[in-house]
C-alpha positions as a printed Julia matrix, in Angstrom:
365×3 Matrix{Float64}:
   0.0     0.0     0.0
   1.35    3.42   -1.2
  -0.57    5.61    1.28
   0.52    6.73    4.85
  -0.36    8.63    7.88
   1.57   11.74    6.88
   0.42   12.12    3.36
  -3.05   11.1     4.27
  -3.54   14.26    6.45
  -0.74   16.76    4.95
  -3.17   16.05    1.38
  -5.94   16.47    3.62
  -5.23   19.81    5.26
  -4.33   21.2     1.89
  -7.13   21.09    0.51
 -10.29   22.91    0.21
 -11.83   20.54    2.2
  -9.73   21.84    4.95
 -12.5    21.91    7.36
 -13.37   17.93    6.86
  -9.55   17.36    8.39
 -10.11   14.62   11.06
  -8.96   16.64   13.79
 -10.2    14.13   16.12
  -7.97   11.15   13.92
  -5.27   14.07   14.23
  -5.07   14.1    18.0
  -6.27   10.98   18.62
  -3.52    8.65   20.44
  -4.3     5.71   18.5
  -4.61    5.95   14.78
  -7.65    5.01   13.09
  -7.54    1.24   11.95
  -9.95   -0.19    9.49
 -11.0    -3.37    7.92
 -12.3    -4.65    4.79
 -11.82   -7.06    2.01
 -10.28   -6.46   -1.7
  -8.24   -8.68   -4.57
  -4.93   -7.86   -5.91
  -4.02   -7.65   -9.57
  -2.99  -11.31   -9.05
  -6.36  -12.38   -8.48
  -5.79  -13.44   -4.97
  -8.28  -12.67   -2.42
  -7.62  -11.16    1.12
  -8.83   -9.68    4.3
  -6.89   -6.82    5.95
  -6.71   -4.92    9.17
  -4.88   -1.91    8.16
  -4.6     2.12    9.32
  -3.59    5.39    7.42
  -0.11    4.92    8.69
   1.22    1.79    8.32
  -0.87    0.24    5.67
  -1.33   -3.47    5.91
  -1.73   -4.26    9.91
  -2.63   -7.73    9.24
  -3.87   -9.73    6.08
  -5.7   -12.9     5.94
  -5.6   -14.6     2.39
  -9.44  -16.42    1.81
  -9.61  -19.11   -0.72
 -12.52  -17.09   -2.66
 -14.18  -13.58   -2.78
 -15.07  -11.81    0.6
 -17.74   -9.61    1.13
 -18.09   -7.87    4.59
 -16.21   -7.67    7.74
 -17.98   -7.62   11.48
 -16.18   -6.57   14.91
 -16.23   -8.45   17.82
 -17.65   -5.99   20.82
 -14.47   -5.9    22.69
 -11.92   -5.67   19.81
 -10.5    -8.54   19.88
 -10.63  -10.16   16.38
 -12.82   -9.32   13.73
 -14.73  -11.52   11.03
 -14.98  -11.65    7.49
 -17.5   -13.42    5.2
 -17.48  -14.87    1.86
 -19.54  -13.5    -0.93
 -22.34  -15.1    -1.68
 -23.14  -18.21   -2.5
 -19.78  -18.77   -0.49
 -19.52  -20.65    2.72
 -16.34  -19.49    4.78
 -15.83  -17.15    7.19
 -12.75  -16.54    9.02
 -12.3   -14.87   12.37
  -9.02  -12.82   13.02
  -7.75  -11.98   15.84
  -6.28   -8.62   16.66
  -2.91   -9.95   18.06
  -1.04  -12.9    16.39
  -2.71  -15.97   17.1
  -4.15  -18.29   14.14
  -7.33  -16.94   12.52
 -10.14  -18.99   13.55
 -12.26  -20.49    9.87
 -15.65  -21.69    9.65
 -18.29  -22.64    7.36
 -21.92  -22.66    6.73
 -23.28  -26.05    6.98
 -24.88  -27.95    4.74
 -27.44  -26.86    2.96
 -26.76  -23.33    3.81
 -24.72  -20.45    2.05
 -23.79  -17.09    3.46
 -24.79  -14.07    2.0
 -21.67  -12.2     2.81
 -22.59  -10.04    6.29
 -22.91  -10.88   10.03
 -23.41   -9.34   13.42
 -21.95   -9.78   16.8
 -24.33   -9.72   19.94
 -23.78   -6.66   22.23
 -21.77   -9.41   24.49
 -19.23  -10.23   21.65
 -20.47  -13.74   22.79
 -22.47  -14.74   19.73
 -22.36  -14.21   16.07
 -25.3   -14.05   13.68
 -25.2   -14.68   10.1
 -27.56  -14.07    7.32
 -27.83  -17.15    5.55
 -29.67  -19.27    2.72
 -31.47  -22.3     3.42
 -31.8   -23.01   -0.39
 -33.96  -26.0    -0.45
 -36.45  -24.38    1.82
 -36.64  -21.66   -0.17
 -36.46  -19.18    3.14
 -34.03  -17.49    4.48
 -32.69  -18.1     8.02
 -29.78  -16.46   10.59
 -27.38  -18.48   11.81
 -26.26  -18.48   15.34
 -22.44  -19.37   16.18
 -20.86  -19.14   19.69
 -17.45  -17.3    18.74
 -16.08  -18.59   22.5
 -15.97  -22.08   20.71
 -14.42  -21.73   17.59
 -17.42  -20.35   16.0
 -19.13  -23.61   16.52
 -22.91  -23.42   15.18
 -25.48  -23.97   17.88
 -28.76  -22.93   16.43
 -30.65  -20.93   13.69
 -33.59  -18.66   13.84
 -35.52  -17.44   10.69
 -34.71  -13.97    8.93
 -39.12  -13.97    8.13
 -38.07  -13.58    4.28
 -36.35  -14.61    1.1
 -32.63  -13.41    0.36
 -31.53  -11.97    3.75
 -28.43  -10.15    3.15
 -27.39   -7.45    5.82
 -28.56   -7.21    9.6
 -27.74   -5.19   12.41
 -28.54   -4.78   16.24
 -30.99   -1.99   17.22
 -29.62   -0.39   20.91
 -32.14   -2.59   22.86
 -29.72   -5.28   22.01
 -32.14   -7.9    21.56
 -33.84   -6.9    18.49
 -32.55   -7.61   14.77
 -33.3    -5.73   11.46
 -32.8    -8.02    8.56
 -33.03   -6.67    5.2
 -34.02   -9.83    3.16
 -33.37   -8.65   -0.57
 -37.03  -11.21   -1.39
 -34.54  -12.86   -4.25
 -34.14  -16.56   -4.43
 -31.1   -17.95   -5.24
 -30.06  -21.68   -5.51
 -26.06  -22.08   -5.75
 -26.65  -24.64   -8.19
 -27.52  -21.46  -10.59
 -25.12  -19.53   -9.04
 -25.99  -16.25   -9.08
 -29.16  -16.53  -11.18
 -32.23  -14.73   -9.79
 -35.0   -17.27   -9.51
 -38.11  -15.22   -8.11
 -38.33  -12.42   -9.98
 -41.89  -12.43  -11.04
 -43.03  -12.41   -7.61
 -40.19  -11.45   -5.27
 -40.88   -9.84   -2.11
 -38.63   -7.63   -0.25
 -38.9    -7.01    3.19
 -37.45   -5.59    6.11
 -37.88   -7.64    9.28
 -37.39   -7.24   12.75
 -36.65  -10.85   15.03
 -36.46  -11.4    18.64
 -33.04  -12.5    18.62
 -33.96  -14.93   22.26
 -36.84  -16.41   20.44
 -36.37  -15.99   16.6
 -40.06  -14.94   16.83
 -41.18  -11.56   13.92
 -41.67   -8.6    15.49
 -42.69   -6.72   12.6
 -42.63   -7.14    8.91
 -42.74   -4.36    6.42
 -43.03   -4.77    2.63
 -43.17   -2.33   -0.19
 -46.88   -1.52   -1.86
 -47.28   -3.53   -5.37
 -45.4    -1.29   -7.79
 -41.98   -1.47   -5.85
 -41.85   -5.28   -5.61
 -38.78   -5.4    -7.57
 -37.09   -2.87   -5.45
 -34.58   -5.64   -3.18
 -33.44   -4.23    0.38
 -30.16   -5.28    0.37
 -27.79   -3.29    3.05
 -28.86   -0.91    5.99
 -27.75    0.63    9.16
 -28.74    1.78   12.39
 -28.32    5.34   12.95
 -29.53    7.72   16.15
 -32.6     7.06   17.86
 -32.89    3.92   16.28
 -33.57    5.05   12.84
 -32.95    2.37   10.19
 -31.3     3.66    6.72
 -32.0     0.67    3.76
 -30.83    0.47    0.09
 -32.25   -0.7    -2.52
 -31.25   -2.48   -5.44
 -33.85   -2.57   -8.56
 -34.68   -5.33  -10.63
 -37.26   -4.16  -12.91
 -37.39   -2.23  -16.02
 -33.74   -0.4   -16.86
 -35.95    2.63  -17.84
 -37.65    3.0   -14.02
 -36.25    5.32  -11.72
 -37.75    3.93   -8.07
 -35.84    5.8    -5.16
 -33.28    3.78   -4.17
 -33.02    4.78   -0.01
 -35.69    4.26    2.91
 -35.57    5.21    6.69
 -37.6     3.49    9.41
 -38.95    3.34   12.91
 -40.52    0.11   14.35
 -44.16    0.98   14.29
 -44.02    3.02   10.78
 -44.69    2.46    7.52
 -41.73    1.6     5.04
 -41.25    4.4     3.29
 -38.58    5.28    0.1
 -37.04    8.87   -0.33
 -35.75    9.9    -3.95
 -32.7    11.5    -4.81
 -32.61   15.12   -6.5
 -33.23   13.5   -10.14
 -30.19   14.71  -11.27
 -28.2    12.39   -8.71
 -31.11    9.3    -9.17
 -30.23    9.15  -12.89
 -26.69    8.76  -12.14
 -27.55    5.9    -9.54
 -27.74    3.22  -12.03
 -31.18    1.68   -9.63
 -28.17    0.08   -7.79
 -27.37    0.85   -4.12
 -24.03   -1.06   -2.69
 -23.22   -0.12    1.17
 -25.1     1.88    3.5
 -23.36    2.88    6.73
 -23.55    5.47    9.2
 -20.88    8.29   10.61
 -19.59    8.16   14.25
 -22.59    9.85   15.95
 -25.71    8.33   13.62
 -26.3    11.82   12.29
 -25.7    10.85    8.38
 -25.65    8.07    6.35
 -23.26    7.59    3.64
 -25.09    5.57    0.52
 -23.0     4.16   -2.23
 -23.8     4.07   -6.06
 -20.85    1.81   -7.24
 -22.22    0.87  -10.63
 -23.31    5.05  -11.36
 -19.87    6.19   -9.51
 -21.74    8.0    -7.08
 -21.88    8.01   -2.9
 -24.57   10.03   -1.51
 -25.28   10.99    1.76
 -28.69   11.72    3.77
 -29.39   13.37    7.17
 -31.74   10.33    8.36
 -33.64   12.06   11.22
 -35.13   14.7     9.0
 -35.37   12.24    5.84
 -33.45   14.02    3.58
 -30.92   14.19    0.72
 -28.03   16.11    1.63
 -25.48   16.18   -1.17
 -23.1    13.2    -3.31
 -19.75   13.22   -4.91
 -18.66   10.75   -7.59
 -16.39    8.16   -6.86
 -16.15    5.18  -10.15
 -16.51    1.9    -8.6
 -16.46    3.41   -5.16
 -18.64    1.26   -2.54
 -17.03    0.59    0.83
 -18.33    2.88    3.48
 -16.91    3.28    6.67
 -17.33    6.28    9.64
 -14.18    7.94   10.89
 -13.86    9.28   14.42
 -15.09   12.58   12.75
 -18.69   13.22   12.5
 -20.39   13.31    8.55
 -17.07   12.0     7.52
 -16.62    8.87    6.16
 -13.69    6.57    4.73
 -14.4     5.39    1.16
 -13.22    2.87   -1.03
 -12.96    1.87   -4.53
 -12.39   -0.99   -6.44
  -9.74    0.68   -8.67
  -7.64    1.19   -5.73
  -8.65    4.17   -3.59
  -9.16    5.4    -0.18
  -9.85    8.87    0.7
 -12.33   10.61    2.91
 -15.81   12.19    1.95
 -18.63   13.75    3.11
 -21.33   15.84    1.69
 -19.07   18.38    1.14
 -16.88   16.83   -1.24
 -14.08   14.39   -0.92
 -10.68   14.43    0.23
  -7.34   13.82   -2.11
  -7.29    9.98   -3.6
  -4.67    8.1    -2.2
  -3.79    4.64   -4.4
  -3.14    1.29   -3.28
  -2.71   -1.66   -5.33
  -5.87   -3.4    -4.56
  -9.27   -3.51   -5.58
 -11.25   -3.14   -2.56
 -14.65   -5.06   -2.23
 -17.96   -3.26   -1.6
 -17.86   -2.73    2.21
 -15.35   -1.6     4.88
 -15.43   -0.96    9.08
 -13.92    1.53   11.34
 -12.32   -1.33   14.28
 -11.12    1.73   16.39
Protein backbone atom coordinates (compact mmCIF):
# COMPACT_ATOMS: atom_id res chain seq x y z
CA UNK A 1 0.00 0.00 0.00
CA UNK A 2 1.35 3.42 -1.20
CA UNK A 3 -0.57 5.61 1.28
CA UNK A 4 0.52 6.73 4.85
CA UNK A 5 -0.36 8.63 7.88
CA UNK A 6 1.57 11.74 6.88
CA UNK A 7 0.42 12.12 3.36
CA UNK A 8 -3.05 11.10 4.27
CA UNK A 9 -3.54 14.26 6.45
CA UNK A 10 -0.74 16.76 4.95
CA UNK A 11 -3.17 16.05 1.38
CA UNK A 12 -5.94 16.47 3.62
CA UNK A 13 -5.23 19.81 5.26
CA UNK A 14 -4.33 21.20 1.89
CA UNK A 15 -7.13 21.09 0.51
CA UNK A 16 -10.29 22.91 0.21
CA UNK A 17 -11.83 20.54 2.20
CA UNK A 18 -9.73 21.84 4.95
CA UNK A 19 -12.50 21.91 7.36
CA UNK A 20 -13.37 17.93 6.86
CA UNK A 21 -9.55 17.36 8.39
CA UNK A 22 -10.11 14.62 11.06
CA UNK A 23 -8.96 16.64 13.79
CA UNK A 24 -10.20 14.13 16.12
CA UNK A 25 -7.97 11.15 13.92
CA UNK A 26 -5.27 14.07 14.23
CA UNK A 27 -5.07 14.10 18.00
CA UNK A 28 -6.27 10.98 18.62
CA UNK A 29 -3.52 8.65 20.44
CA UNK A 30 -4.30 5.71 18.50
CA UNK A 31 -4.61 5.95 14.78
CA UNK A 32 -7.65 5.01 13.09
CA UNK A 33 -7.54 1.24 11.95
CA UNK A 34 -9.95 -0.19 9.49
CA UNK A 35 -11.00 -3.37 7.92
CA UNK A 36 -12.30 -4.65 4.79
CA UNK A 37 -11.82 -7.06 2.01
CA UNK A 38 -10.28 -6.46 -1.70
CA UNK A 39 -8.24 -8.68 -4.57
CA UNK A 40 -4.93 -7.86 -5.91
CA UNK A 41 -4.02 -7.65 -9.57
CA UNK A 42 -2.99 -11.31 -9.05
CA UNK A 43 -6.36 -12.38 -8.48
CA UNK A 44 -5.79 -13.44 -4.97
CA UNK A 45 -8.28 -12.67 -2.42
CA UNK A 46 -7.62 -11.16 1.12
CA UNK A 47 -8.83 -9.68 4.30
CA UNK A 48 -6.89 -6.82 5.95
CA UNK A 49 -6.71 -4.92 9.17
CA UNK A 50 -4.88 -1.91 8.16
CA UNK A 51 -4.60 2.12 9.32
CA UNK A 52 -3.59 5.39 7.42
CA UNK A 53 -0.11 4.92 8.69
CA UNK A 54 1.22 1.79 8.32
CA UNK A 55 -0.87 0.24 5.67
CA UNK A 56 -1.33 -3.47 5.91
CA UNK A 57 -1.73 -4.26 9.91
CA UNK A 58 -2.63 -7.73 9.24
CA UNK A 59 -3.87 -9.73 6.08
CA UNK A 60 -5.70 -12.90 5.94
CA UNK A 61 -5.60 -14.60 2.39
CA UNK A 62 -9.44 -16.42 1.81
CA UNK A 63 -9.61 -19.11 -0.72
CA UNK A 64 -12.52 -17.09 -2.66
CA UNK A 65 -14.18 -13.58 -2.78
CA UNK A 66 -15.07 -11.81 0.60
CA UNK A 67 -17.74 -9.61 1.13
CA UNK A 68 -18.09 -7.87 4.59
CA UNK A 69 -16.21 -7.67 7.74
CA UNK A 70 -17.98 -7.62 11.48
CA UNK A 71 -16.18 -6.57 14.91
CA UNK A 72 -16.23 -8.45 17.82
CA UNK A 73 -17.65 -5.99 20.82
CA UNK A 74 -14.47 -5.90 22.69
CA UNK A 75 -11.92 -5.67 19.81
CA UNK A 76 -10.50 -8.54 19.88
CA UNK A 77 -10.63 -10.16 16.38
CA UNK A 78 -12.82 -9.32 13.73
CA UNK A 79 -14.73 -11.52 11.03
CA UNK A 80 -14.98 -11.65 7.49
CA UNK A 81 -17.50 -13.42 5.20
CA UNK A 82 -17.48 -14.87 1.86
CA UNK A 83 -19.54 -13.50 -0.93
CA UNK A 84 -22.34 -15.10 -1.68
CA UNK A 85 -23.14 -18.21 -2.50
CA UNK A 86 -19.78 -18.77 -0.49
CA UNK A 87 -19.52 -20.65 2.72
CA UNK A 88 -16.34 -19.49 4.78
CA UNK A 89 -15.83 -17.15 7.19
CA UNK A 90 -12.75 -16.54 9.02
CA UNK A 91 -12.30 -14.87 12.37
CA UNK A 92 -9.02 -12.82 13.02
CA UNK A 93 -7.75 -11.98 15.84
CA UNK A 94 -6.28 -8.62 16.66
CA UNK A 95 -2.91 -9.95 18.06
CA UNK A 96 -1.04 -12.90 16.39
CA UNK A 97 -2.71 -15.97 17.10
CA UNK A 98 -4.15 -18.29 14.14
CA UNK A 99 -7.33 -16.94 12.52
CA UNK A 100 -10.14 -18.99 13.55
CA UNK A 101 -12.26 -20.49 9.87
CA UNK A 102 -15.65 -21.69 9.65
CA UNK A 103 -18.29 -22.64 7.36
CA UNK A 104 -21.92 -22.66 6.73
CA UNK A 105 -23.28 -26.05 6.98
CA UNK A 106 -24.88 -27.95 4.74
CA UNK A 107 -27.44 -26.86 2.96
CA UNK A 108 -26.76 -23.33 3.81
CA UNK A 109 -24.72 -20.45 2.05
CA UNK A 110 -23.79 -17.09 3.46
CA UNK A 111 -24.79 -14.07 2.00
CA UNK A 112 -21.67 -12.20 2.81
CA UNK A 113 -22.59 -10.04 6.29
CA UNK A 114 -22.91 -10.88 10.03
CA UNK A 115 -23.41 -9.34 13.42
CA UNK A 116 -21.95 -9.78 16.80
CA UNK A 117 -24.33 -9.72 19.94
CA UNK A 118 -23.78 -6.66 22.23
CA UNK A 119 -21.77 -9.41 24.49
CA UNK A 120 -19.23 -10.23 21.65
CA UNK A 121 -20.47 -13.74 22.79
CA UNK A 122 -22.47 -14.74 19.73
CA UNK A 123 -22.36 -14.21 16.07
CA UNK A 124 -25.30 -14.05 13.68
CA UNK A 125 -25.20 -14.68 10.10
CA UNK A 126 -27.56 -14.07 7.32
CA UNK A 127 -27.83 -17.15 5.55
CA UNK A 128 -29.67 -19.27 2.72
CA UNK A 129 -31.47 -22.30 3.42
CA UNK A 130 -31.80 -23.01 -0.39
CA UNK A 131 -33.96 -26.00 -0.45
CA UNK A 132 -36.45 -24.38 1.82
CA UNK A 133 -36.64 -21.66 -0.17
CA UNK A 134 -36.46 -19.18 3.14
CA UNK A 135 -34.03 -17.49 4.48
CA UNK A 136 -32.69 -18.10 8.02
CA UNK A 137 -29.78 -16.46 10.59
CA UNK A 138 -27.38 -18.48 11.81
CA UNK A 139 -26.26 -18.48 15.34
CA UNK A 140 -22.44 -19.37 16.18
CA UNK A 141 -20.86 -19.14 19.69
CA UNK A 142 -17.45 -17.30 18.74
CA UNK A 143 -16.08 -18.59 22.50
CA UNK A 144 -15.97 -22.08 20.71
CA UNK A 145 -14.42 -21.73 17.59
CA UNK A 146 -17.42 -20.35 16.00
CA UNK A 147 -19.13 -23.61 16.52
CA UNK A 148 -22.91 -23.42 15.18
CA UNK A 149 -25.48 -23.97 17.88
CA UNK A 150 -28.76 -22.93 16.43
CA UNK A 151 -30.65 -20.93 13.69
CA UNK A 152 -33.59 -18.66 13.84
CA UNK A 153 -35.52 -17.44 10.69
CA UNK A 154 -34.71 -13.97 8.93
CA UNK A 155 -39.12 -13.97 8.13
CA UNK A 156 -38.07 -13.58 4.28
CA UNK A 157 -36.35 -14.61 1.10
CA UNK A 158 -32.63 -13.41 0.36
CA UNK A 159 -31.53 -11.97 3.75
CA UNK A 160 -28.43 -10.15 3.15
CA UNK A 161 -27.39 -7.45 5.82
CA UNK A 162 -28.56 -7.21 9.60
CA UNK A 163 -27.74 -5.19 12.41
CA UNK A 164 -28.54 -4.78 16.24
CA UNK A 165 -30.99 -1.99 17.22
CA UNK A 166 -29.62 -0.39 20.91
CA UNK A 167 -32.14 -2.59 22.86
CA UNK A 168 -29.72 -5.28 22.01
CA UNK A 169 -32.14 -7.90 21.56
CA UNK A 170 -33.84 -6.90 18.49
CA UNK A 171 -32.55 -7.61 14.77
CA UNK A 172 -33.30 -5.73 11.46
CA UNK A 173 -32.80 -8.02 8.56
CA UNK A 174 -33.03 -6.67 5.20
CA UNK A 175 -34.02 -9.83 3.16
CA UNK A 176 -33.37 -8.65 -0.57
CA UNK A 177 -37.03 -11.21 -1.39
CA UNK A 178 -34.54 -12.86 -4.25
CA UNK A 179 -34.14 -16.56 -4.43
CA UNK A 180 -31.10 -17.95 -5.24
CA UNK A 181 -30.06 -21.68 -5.51
CA UNK A 182 -26.06 -22.08 -5.75
CA UNK A 183 -26.65 -24.64 -8.19
CA UNK A 184 -27.52 -21.46 -10.59
CA UNK A 185 -25.12 -19.53 -9.04
CA UNK A 186 -25.99 -16.25 -9.08
CA UNK A 187 -29.16 -16.53 -11.18
CA UNK A 188 -32.23 -14.73 -9.79
CA UNK A 189 -35.00 -17.27 -9.51
CA UNK A 190 -38.11 -15.22 -8.11
CA UNK A 191 -38.33 -12.42 -9.98
CA UNK A 192 -41.89 -12.43 -11.04
CA UNK A 193 -43.03 -12.41 -7.61
CA UNK A 194 -40.19 -11.45 -5.27
CA UNK A 195 -40.88 -9.84 -2.11
CA UNK A 196 -38.63 -7.63 -0.25
CA UNK A 197 -38.90 -7.01 3.19
CA UNK A 198 -37.45 -5.59 6.11
CA UNK A 199 -37.88 -7.64 9.28
CA UNK A 200 -37.39 -7.24 12.75
CA UNK A 201 -36.65 -10.85 15.03
CA UNK A 202 -36.46 -11.40 18.64
CA UNK A 203 -33.04 -12.50 18.62
CA UNK A 204 -33.96 -14.93 22.26
CA UNK A 205 -36.84 -16.41 20.44
CA UNK A 206 -36.37 -15.99 16.60
CA UNK A 207 -40.06 -14.94 16.83
CA UNK A 208 -41.18 -11.56 13.92
CA UNK A 209 -41.67 -8.60 15.49
CA UNK A 210 -42.69 -6.72 12.60
CA UNK A 211 -42.63 -7.14 8.91
CA UNK A 212 -42.74 -4.36 6.42
CA UNK A 213 -43.03 -4.77 2.63
CA UNK A 214 -43.17 -2.33 -0.19
CA UNK A 215 -46.88 -1.52 -1.86
CA UNK A 216 -47.28 -3.53 -5.37
CA UNK A 217 -45.40 -1.29 -7.79
CA UNK A 218 -41.98 -1.47 -5.85
CA UNK A 219 -41.85 -5.28 -5.61
CA UNK A 220 -38.78 -5.40 -7.57
CA UNK A 221 -37.09 -2.87 -5.45
CA UNK A 222 -34.58 -5.64 -3.18
CA UNK A 223 -33.44 -4.23 0.38
CA UNK A 224 -30.16 -5.28 0.37
CA UNK A 225 -27.79 -3.29 3.05
CA UNK A 226 -28.86 -0.91 5.99
CA UNK A 227 -27.75 0.63 9.16
CA UNK A 228 -28.74 1.78 12.39
CA UNK A 229 -28.32 5.34 12.95
CA UNK A 230 -29.53 7.72 16.15
CA UNK A 231 -32.60 7.06 17.86
CA UNK A 232 -32.89 3.92 16.28
CA UNK A 233 -33.57 5.05 12.84
CA UNK A 234 -32.95 2.37 10.19
CA UNK A 235 -31.30 3.66 6.72
CA UNK A 236 -32.00 0.67 3.76
CA UNK A 237 -30.83 0.47 0.09
CA UNK A 238 -32.25 -0.70 -2.52
CA UNK A 239 -31.25 -2.48 -5.44
CA UNK A 240 -33.85 -2.57 -8.56
CA UNK A 241 -34.68 -5.33 -10.63
CA UNK A 242 -37.26 -4.16 -12.91
CA UNK A 243 -37.39 -2.23 -16.02
CA UNK A 244 -33.74 -0.40 -16.86
CA UNK A 245 -35.95 2.63 -17.84
CA UNK A 246 -37.65 3.00 -14.02
CA UNK A 247 -36.25 5.32 -11.72
CA UNK A 248 -37.75 3.93 -8.07
CA UNK A 249 -35.84 5.80 -5.16
CA UNK A 250 -33.28 3.78 -4.17
CA UNK A 251 -33.02 4.78 -0.01
CA UNK A 252 -35.69 4.26 2.91
CA UNK A 253 -35.57 5.21 6.69
CA UNK A 254 -37.60 3.49 9.41
CA UNK A 255 -38.95 3.34 12.91
CA UNK A 256 -40.52 0.11 14.35
CA UNK A 257 -44.16 0.98 14.29
CA UNK A 258 -44.02 3.02 10.78
CA UNK A 259 -44.69 2.46 7.52
CA UNK A 260 -41.73 1.60 5.04
CA UNK A 261 -41.25 4.40 3.29
CA UNK A 262 -38.58 5.28 0.10
CA UNK A 263 -37.04 8.87 -0.33
CA UNK A 264 -35.75 9.90 -3.95
CA UNK A 265 -32.70 11.50 -4.81
CA UNK A 266 -32.61 15.12 -6.50
CA UNK A 267 -33.23 13.50 -10.14
CA UNK A 268 -30.19 14.71 -11.27
CA UNK A 269 -28.20 12.39 -8.71
CA UNK A 270 -31.11 9.30 -9.17
CA UNK A 271 -30.23 9.15 -12.89
CA UNK A 272 -26.69 8.76 -12.14
CA UNK A 273 -27.55 5.90 -9.54
CA UNK A 274 -27.74 3.22 -12.03
CA UNK A 275 -31.18 1.68 -9.63
CA UNK A 276 -28.17 0.08 -7.79
CA UNK A 277 -27.37 0.85 -4.12
CA UNK A 278 -24.03 -1.06 -2.69
CA UNK A 279 -23.22 -0.12 1.17
CA UNK A 280 -25.10 1.88 3.50
CA UNK A 281 -23.36 2.88 6.73
CA UNK A 282 -23.55 5.47 9.20
CA UNK A 283 -20.88 8.29 10.61
CA UNK A 284 -19.59 8.16 14.25
CA UNK A 285 -22.59 9.85 15.95
CA UNK A 286 -25.71 8.33 13.62
CA UNK A 287 -26.30 11.82 12.29
CA UNK A 288 -25.70 10.85 8.38
CA UNK A 289 -25.65 8.07 6.35
CA UNK A 290 -23.26 7.59 3.64
CA UNK A 291 -25.09 5.57 0.52
CA UNK A 292 -23.00 4.16 -2.23
CA UNK A 293 -23.80 4.07 -6.06
CA UNK A 294 -20.85 1.81 -7.24
CA UNK A 295 -22.22 0.87 -10.63
CA UNK A 296 -23.31 5.05 -11.36
CA UNK A 297 -19.87 6.19 -9.51
CA UNK A 298 -21.74 8.00 -7.08
CA UNK A 299 -21.88 8.01 -2.90
CA UNK A 300 -24.57 10.03 -1.51
CA UNK A 301 -25.28 10.99 1.76
CA UNK A 302 -28.69 11.72 3.77
CA UNK A 303 -29.39 13.37 7.17
CA UNK A 304 -31.74 10.33 8.36
CA UNK A 305 -33.64 12.06 11.22
CA UNK A 306 -35.13 14.70 9.00
CA UNK A 307 -35.37 12.24 5.84
CA UNK A 308 -33.45 14.02 3.58
CA UNK A 309 -30.92 14.19 0.72
CA UNK A 310 -28.03 16.11 1.63
CA UNK A 311 -25.48 16.18 -1.17
CA UNK A 312 -23.10 13.20 -3.31
CA UNK A 313 -19.75 13.22 -4.91
CA UNK A 314 -18.66 10.75 -7.59
CA UNK A 315 -16.39 8.16 -6.86
CA UNK A 316 -16.15 5.18 -10.15
CA UNK A 317 -16.51 1.90 -8.60
CA UNK A 318 -16.46 3.41 -5.16
CA UNK A 319 -18.64 1.26 -2.54
CA UNK A 320 -17.03 0.59 0.83
CA UNK A 321 -18.33 2.88 3.48
CA UNK A 322 -16.91 3.28 6.67
CA UNK A 323 -17.33 6.28 9.64
CA UNK A 324 -14.18 7.94 10.89
CA UNK A 325 -13.86 9.28 14.42
CA UNK A 326 -15.09 12.58 12.75
CA UNK A 327 -18.69 13.22 12.50
CA UNK A 328 -20.39 13.31 8.55
CA UNK A 329 -17.07 12.00 7.52
CA UNK A 330 -16.62 8.87 6.16
CA UNK A 331 -13.69 6.57 4.73
CA UNK A 332 -14.40 5.39 1.16
CA UNK A 333 -13.22 2.87 -1.03
CA UNK A 334 -12.96 1.87 -4.53
CA UNK A 335 -12.39 -0.99 -6.44
CA UNK A 336 -9.74 0.68 -8.67
CA UNK A 337 -7.64 1.19 -5.73
CA UNK A 338 -8.65 4.17 -3.59
CA UNK A 339 -9.16 5.40 -0.18
CA UNK A 340 -9.85 8.87 0.70
CA UNK A 341 -12.33 10.61 2.91
CA UNK A 342 -15.81 12.19 1.95
CA UNK A 343 -18.63 13.75 3.11
CA UNK A 344 -21.33 15.84 1.69
CA UNK A 345 -19.07 18.38 1.14
CA UNK A 346 -16.88 16.83 -1.24
CA UNK A 347 -14.08 14.39 -0.92
CA UNK A 348 -10.68 14.43 0.23
CA UNK A 349 -7.34 13.82 -2.11
CA UNK A 350 -7.29 9.98 -3.60
CA UNK A 351 -4.67 8.10 -2.20
CA UNK A 352 -3.79 4.64 -4.40
CA UNK A 353 -3.14 1.29 -3.28
CA UNK A 354 -2.71 -1.66 -5.33
CA UNK A 355 -5.87 -3.40 -4.56
CA UNK A 356 -9.27 -3.51 -5.58
CA UNK A 357 -11.25 -3.14 -2.56
CA UNK A 358 -14.65 -5.06 -2.23
CA UNK A 359 -17.96 -3.26 -1.60
CA UNK A 360 -17.86 -2.73 2.21
CA UNK A 361 -15.35 -1.60 4.88
CA UNK A 362 -15.43 -0.96 9.08
CA UNK A 363 -13.92 1.53 11.34
CA UNK A 364 -12.32 -1.33 14.28
CA UNK A 365 -11.12 1.73 16.39
Amino acid sequence: MTLNRRTFLTALAGSSLALTVPAELAAASLPERFAAARKDDQGNYSAALFDLERGDIREVLLPARGHDVALRPGGSEWVAFARRPGRFGVAVPMDARKPVWFSARPGRHFYGHGVFSADGRLLYTTENDYDGGRGVIGVRDAGAGYRQIGEIPSHGIGPHDLALLSDKRTLVVANGGIQTHPDRRREELNLAVMEPSLTYVDLETGDLLERHGHPEELRRLSIRHLTVAGDDIVAFGCQYRGDADDLPPLMGFHRRGETLTVIPAPEETQLTLKNYIGSVTADSDGSVVAASAPKGGVVTYWDPKARRFLGSCSLRDGCGLAPTHKGATFLLTSGEGWLLSGSADGLGPRHSTRFHWDNHAILVR
